[in-house]
XYZ file of C-alpha atoms in Angstrom:
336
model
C 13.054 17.930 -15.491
C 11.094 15.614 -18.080
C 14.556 14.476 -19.192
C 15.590 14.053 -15.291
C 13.001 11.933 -14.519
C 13.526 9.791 -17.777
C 16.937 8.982 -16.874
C 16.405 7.908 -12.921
C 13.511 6.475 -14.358
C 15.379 4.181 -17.123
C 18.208 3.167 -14.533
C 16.190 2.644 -11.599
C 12.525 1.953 -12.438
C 13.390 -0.039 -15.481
C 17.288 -1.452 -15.252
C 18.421 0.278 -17.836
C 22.475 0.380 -17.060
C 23.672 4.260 -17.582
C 25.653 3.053 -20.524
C 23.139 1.356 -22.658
C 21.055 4.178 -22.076
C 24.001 6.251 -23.734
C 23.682 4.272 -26.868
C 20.017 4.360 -27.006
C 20.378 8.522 -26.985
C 23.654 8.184 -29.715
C 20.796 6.469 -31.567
C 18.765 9.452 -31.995
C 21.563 11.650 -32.446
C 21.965 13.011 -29.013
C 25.244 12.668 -27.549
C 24.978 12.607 -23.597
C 27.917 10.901 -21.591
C 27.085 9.013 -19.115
C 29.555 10.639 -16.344
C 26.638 13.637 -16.826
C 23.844 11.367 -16.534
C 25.822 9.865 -13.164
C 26.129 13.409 -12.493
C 22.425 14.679 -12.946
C 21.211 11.489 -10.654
C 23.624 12.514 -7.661
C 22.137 16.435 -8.041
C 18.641 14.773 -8.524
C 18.880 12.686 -5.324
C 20.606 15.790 -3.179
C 17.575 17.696 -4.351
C 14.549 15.312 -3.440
C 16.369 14.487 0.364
C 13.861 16.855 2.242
C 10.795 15.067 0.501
C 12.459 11.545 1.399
C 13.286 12.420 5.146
C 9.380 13.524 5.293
C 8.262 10.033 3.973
C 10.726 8.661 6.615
C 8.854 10.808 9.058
C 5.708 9.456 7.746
C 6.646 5.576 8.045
C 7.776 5.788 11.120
C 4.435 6.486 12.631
C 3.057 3.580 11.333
C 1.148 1.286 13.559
C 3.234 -1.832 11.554
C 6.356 -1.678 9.622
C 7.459 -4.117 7.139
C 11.289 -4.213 6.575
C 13.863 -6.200 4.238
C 17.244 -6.052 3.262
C 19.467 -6.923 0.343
C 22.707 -6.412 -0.679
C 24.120 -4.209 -3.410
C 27.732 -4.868 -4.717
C 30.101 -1.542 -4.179
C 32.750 -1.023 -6.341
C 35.986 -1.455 -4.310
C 39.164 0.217 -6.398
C 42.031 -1.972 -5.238
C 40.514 -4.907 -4.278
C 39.646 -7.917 -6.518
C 35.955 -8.178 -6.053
C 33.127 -5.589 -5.296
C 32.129 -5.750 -1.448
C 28.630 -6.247 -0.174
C 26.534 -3.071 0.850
C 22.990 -3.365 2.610
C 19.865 -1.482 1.069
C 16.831 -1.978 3.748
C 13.416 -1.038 2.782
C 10.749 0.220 5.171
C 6.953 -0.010 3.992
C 4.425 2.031 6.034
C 1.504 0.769 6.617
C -2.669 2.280 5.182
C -2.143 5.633 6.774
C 1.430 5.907 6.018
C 1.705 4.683 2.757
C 5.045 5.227 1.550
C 8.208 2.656 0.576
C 11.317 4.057 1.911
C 14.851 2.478 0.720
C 18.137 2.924 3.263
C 21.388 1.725 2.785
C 24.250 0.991 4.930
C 27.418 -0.138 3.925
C 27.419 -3.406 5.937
C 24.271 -5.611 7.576
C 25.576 -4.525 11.344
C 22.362 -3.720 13.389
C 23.283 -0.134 13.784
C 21.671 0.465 10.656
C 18.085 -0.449 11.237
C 18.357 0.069 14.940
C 19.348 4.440 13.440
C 16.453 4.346 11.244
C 13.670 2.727 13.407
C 14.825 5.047 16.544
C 12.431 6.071 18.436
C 9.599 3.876 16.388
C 6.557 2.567 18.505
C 4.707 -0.412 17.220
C 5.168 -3.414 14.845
C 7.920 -4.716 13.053
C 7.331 -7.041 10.921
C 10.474 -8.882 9.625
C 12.687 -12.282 9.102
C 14.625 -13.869 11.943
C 17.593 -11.944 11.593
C 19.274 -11.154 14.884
C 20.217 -7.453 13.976
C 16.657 -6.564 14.919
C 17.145 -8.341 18.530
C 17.990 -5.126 20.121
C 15.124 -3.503 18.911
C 12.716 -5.455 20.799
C 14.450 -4.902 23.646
C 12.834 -1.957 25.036
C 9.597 -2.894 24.754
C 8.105 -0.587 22.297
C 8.572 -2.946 19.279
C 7.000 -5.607 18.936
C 8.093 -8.409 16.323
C 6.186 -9.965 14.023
C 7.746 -12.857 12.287
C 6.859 -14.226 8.673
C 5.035 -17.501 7.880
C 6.450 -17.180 4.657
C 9.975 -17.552 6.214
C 8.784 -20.599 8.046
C 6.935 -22.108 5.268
C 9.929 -21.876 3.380
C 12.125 -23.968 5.579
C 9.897 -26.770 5.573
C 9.332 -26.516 1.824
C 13.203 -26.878 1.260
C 13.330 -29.733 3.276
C 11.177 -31.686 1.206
C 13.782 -33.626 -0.511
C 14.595 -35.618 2.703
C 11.597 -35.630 4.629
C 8.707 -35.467 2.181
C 6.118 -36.948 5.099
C 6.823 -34.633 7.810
C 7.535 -31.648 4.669
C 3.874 -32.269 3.676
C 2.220 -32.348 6.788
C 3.761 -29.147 7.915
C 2.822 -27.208 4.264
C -1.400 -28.680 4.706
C -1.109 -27.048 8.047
C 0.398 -23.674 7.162
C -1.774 -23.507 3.355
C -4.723 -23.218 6.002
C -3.848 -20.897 7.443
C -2.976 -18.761 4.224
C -6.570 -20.368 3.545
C -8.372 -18.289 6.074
C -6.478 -15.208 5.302
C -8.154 -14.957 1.684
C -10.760 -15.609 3.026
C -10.584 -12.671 5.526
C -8.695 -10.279 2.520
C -11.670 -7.751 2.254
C -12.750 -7.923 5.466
C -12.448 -4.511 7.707
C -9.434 -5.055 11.122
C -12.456 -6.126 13.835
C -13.376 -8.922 11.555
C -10.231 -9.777 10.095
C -9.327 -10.167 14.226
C -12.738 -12.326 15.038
C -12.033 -14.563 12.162
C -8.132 -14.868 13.025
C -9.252 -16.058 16.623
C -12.231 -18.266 15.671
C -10.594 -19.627 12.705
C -6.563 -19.682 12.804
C -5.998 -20.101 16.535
C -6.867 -23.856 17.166
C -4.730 -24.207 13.617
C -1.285 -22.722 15.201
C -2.295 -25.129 18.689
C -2.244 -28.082 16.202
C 0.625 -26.794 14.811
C 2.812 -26.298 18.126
C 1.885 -29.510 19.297
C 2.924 -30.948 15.929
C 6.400 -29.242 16.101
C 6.943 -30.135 19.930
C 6.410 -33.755 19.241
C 8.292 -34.028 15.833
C 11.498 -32.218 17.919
C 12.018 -34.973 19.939
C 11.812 -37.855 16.944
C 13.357 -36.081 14.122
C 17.329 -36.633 13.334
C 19.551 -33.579 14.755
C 21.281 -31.329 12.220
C 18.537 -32.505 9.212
C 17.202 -30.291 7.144
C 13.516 -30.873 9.116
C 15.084 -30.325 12.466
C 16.501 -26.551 11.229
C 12.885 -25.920 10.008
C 11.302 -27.396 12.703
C 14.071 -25.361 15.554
C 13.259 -22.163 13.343
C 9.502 -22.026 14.188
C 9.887 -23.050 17.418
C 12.563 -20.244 18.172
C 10.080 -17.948 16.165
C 7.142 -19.340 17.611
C 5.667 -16.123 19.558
C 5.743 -13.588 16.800
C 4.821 -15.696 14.586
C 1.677 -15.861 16.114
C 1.670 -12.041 16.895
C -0.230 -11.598 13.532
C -3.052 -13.229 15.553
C -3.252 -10.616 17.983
C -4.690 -7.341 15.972
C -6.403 -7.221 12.307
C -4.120 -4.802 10.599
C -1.208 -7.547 10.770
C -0.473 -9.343 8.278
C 0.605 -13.423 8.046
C 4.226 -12.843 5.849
C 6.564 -10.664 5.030
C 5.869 -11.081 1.203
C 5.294 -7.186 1.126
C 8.797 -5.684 2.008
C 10.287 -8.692 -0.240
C 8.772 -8.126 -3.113
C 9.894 -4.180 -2.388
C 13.543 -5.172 -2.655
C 13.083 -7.188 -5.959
C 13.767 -3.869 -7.875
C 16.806 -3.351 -6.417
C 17.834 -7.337 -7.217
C 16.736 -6.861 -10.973
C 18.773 -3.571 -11.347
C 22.191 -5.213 -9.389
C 21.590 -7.887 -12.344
C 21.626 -5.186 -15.311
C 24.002 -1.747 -14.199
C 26.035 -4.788 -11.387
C 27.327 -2.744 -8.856
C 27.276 1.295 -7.376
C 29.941 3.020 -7.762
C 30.742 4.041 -4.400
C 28.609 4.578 -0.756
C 27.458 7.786 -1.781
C 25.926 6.316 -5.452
C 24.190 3.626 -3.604
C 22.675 5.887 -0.571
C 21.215 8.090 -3.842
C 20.015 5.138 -5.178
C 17.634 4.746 -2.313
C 16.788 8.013 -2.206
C 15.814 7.939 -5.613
C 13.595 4.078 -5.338
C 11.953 5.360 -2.417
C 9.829 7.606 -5.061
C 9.783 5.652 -7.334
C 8.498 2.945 -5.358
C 6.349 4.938 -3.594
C 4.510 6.564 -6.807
C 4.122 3.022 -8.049
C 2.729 1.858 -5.306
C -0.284 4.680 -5.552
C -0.320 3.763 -9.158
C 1.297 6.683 -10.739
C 3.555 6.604 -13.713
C 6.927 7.247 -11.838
C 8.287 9.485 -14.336
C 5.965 11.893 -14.580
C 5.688 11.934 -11.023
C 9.295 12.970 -10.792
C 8.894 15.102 -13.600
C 6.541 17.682 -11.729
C 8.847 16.626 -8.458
C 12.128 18.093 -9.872
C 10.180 20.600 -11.851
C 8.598 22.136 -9.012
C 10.823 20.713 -5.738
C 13.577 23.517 -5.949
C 11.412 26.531 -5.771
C 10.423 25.283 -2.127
C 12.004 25.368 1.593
C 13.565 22.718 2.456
C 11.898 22.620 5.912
C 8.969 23.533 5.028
C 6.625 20.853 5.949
C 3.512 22.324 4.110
C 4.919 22.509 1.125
C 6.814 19.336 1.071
C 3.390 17.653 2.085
C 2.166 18.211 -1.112
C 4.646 16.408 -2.956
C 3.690 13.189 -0.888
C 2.739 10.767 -3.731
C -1.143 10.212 -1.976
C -1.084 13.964 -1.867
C 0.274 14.312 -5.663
C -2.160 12.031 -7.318
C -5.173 13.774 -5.161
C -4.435 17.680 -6.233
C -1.354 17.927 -8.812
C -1.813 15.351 -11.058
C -3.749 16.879 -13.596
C -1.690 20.628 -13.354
C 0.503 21.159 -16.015
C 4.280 20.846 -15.674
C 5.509 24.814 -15.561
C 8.324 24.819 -18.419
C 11.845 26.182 -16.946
């Protein structure tokens, strides 16, 4: 298991491509191809699927829901170029706290629509019109990200520098206030929000509406200006309860793992490499984000994983990362 975990762990927790790692074990006189270490990753992420659908489970009670996507080139035998696959991740929120990676071979909105089915509450995302349908029935709300907006205006600095500037004041304010509110507990996180950022996004809107009508079609400004207006309810949705948060920041800095590894190992092998792949972040991005050391985490995982039921709950619980660090952390690894 230790040498499991050291593997998934070099590839995917450190973007270490399969065949460098190769060399680095020829080094030290241990010959291991890496068609067996491709191997041993596939069996490892078949064996750890019951522990992943149970943090799925998990996020998808959450009261909010961040969610991303990225793409992930997939070898294509044939055809000149890899194609683009999708790998989403879904971050739950204090209760839930768990980082689960999906992928889907394209960006159609079947994908998120499959995973989030059923979901209740917020979904905190970009603009992108997959996630239309989602809000349609009422039970999820969107939250957009003022990091998206900001973003837009920032870009257009280079032609409009006055309007550019005016804009970023407004929005660092209200970035201002949520430092400011950081520590704070939801009710007064929500008190200051309302006291505090509300009469900021009125100044805002009215900014926008006027600056619509004066500012030259197609520019730059008038795409980042359109943008927040189009966005303009949920991106004041974070306004409306404490737990929310202003941006998106959270689920994008979630995908940046799989962005450094696509620069390293390039591209998956097939649609089945890539779904393990995200079966296979999701704990490791998960264990990191309770601050464990994600190798020995999946050490005791594989170690201990196969001598339990697949549906059983229970015992699945206590493989949770949360759960982990609480009672298993400091038992020793049986040796197999």
């Amino acid at each position: 298991p230790s040498l499991l975990a050291h593997v998934i762990t070099s590839k995917l927790g450190d973007h270490l491509p399969l065949y460098r790692l190769e060399k680095i074990y020829a080094r030290h006189d241990v010959s291991i191809a890496r068609s067996t270490m491709c191997a041993w990753m596939r069996a490892a992420g078949e064996l750890v699927t019951p522990l992943v659908e149970l943090m799925t489970e998990r996020v998808r009670h959450s009261r909010a829901i961040h969610t991303d996507d990225t793409t992930v080139p997939i070898q294509s035998p044939g055809a000149k170029q890899c194609r683009k696959g999708r790998v989403w991740c879904y971050l739950g929120d204090g209760l839930y706290p768990y980082i689960v990676y999906d992928y889907t071979p394209n960006r159609q909105r079947a994908g998120p629509a499959e995973w989030l089915d059923g979901y209740q509450g917020y979904l905190q995302v970009d603009a992108y019109g997959g996630y239309d349908g989602i809000y349609g029935g009422g039970e999820v709300t969107e939250v957009a990200c003022w990091a998206h907006a900001r973003r837009k205006f920032y870009d257009a600095q280079d032609s409009d520098a006055r309007r550019s500037t005016a804009m970023l004041a407004m929005i660092g304010k209200l970035y201002a206030i949520e430092r400011e509110a950081k520590e704070l507990d939801d009710d007064a996180r929500l008190a200051q929000r309302r006291e505090k950022s509300l009469p900021i996004l009125e100044e805002i809107k009215a900014w926008l509406d006027e600056e619509s009508q004066i500012v030259l079609p197609r520019s730059p400004m008038s795409k980042a200006i359109t943008y927040a207006l189009n966005q303009w309810d949920a991106l004041c949705t974070y306004t409306t309860q404490g737990f929310l948060n202003i941006d998106n920041n959270a689920a994008e800095r979630a995908l940046k793992r799989v962005a450094l590894g696509r620069k390293n190992w390039l591209f998956a092998g097939n649609d089945a490499a890539a779904a393990n792949h995200a079966k296979l972040w999701t704990l490791i991005a998960s264990a990191e984000r309770h601050g464990l050391d994600p190798q020995r985490y999946l050490t005791s995982v594989l170690a201990k994983l196969p001598f339990v039921a697949k549906d059983d709950e229970e015992q699945l619980a206590q493989f949770l990362p949360d759960a982990w660090k609480q009672d298993d952390a400091a038992e020793p690894i049986p040796q197999s």
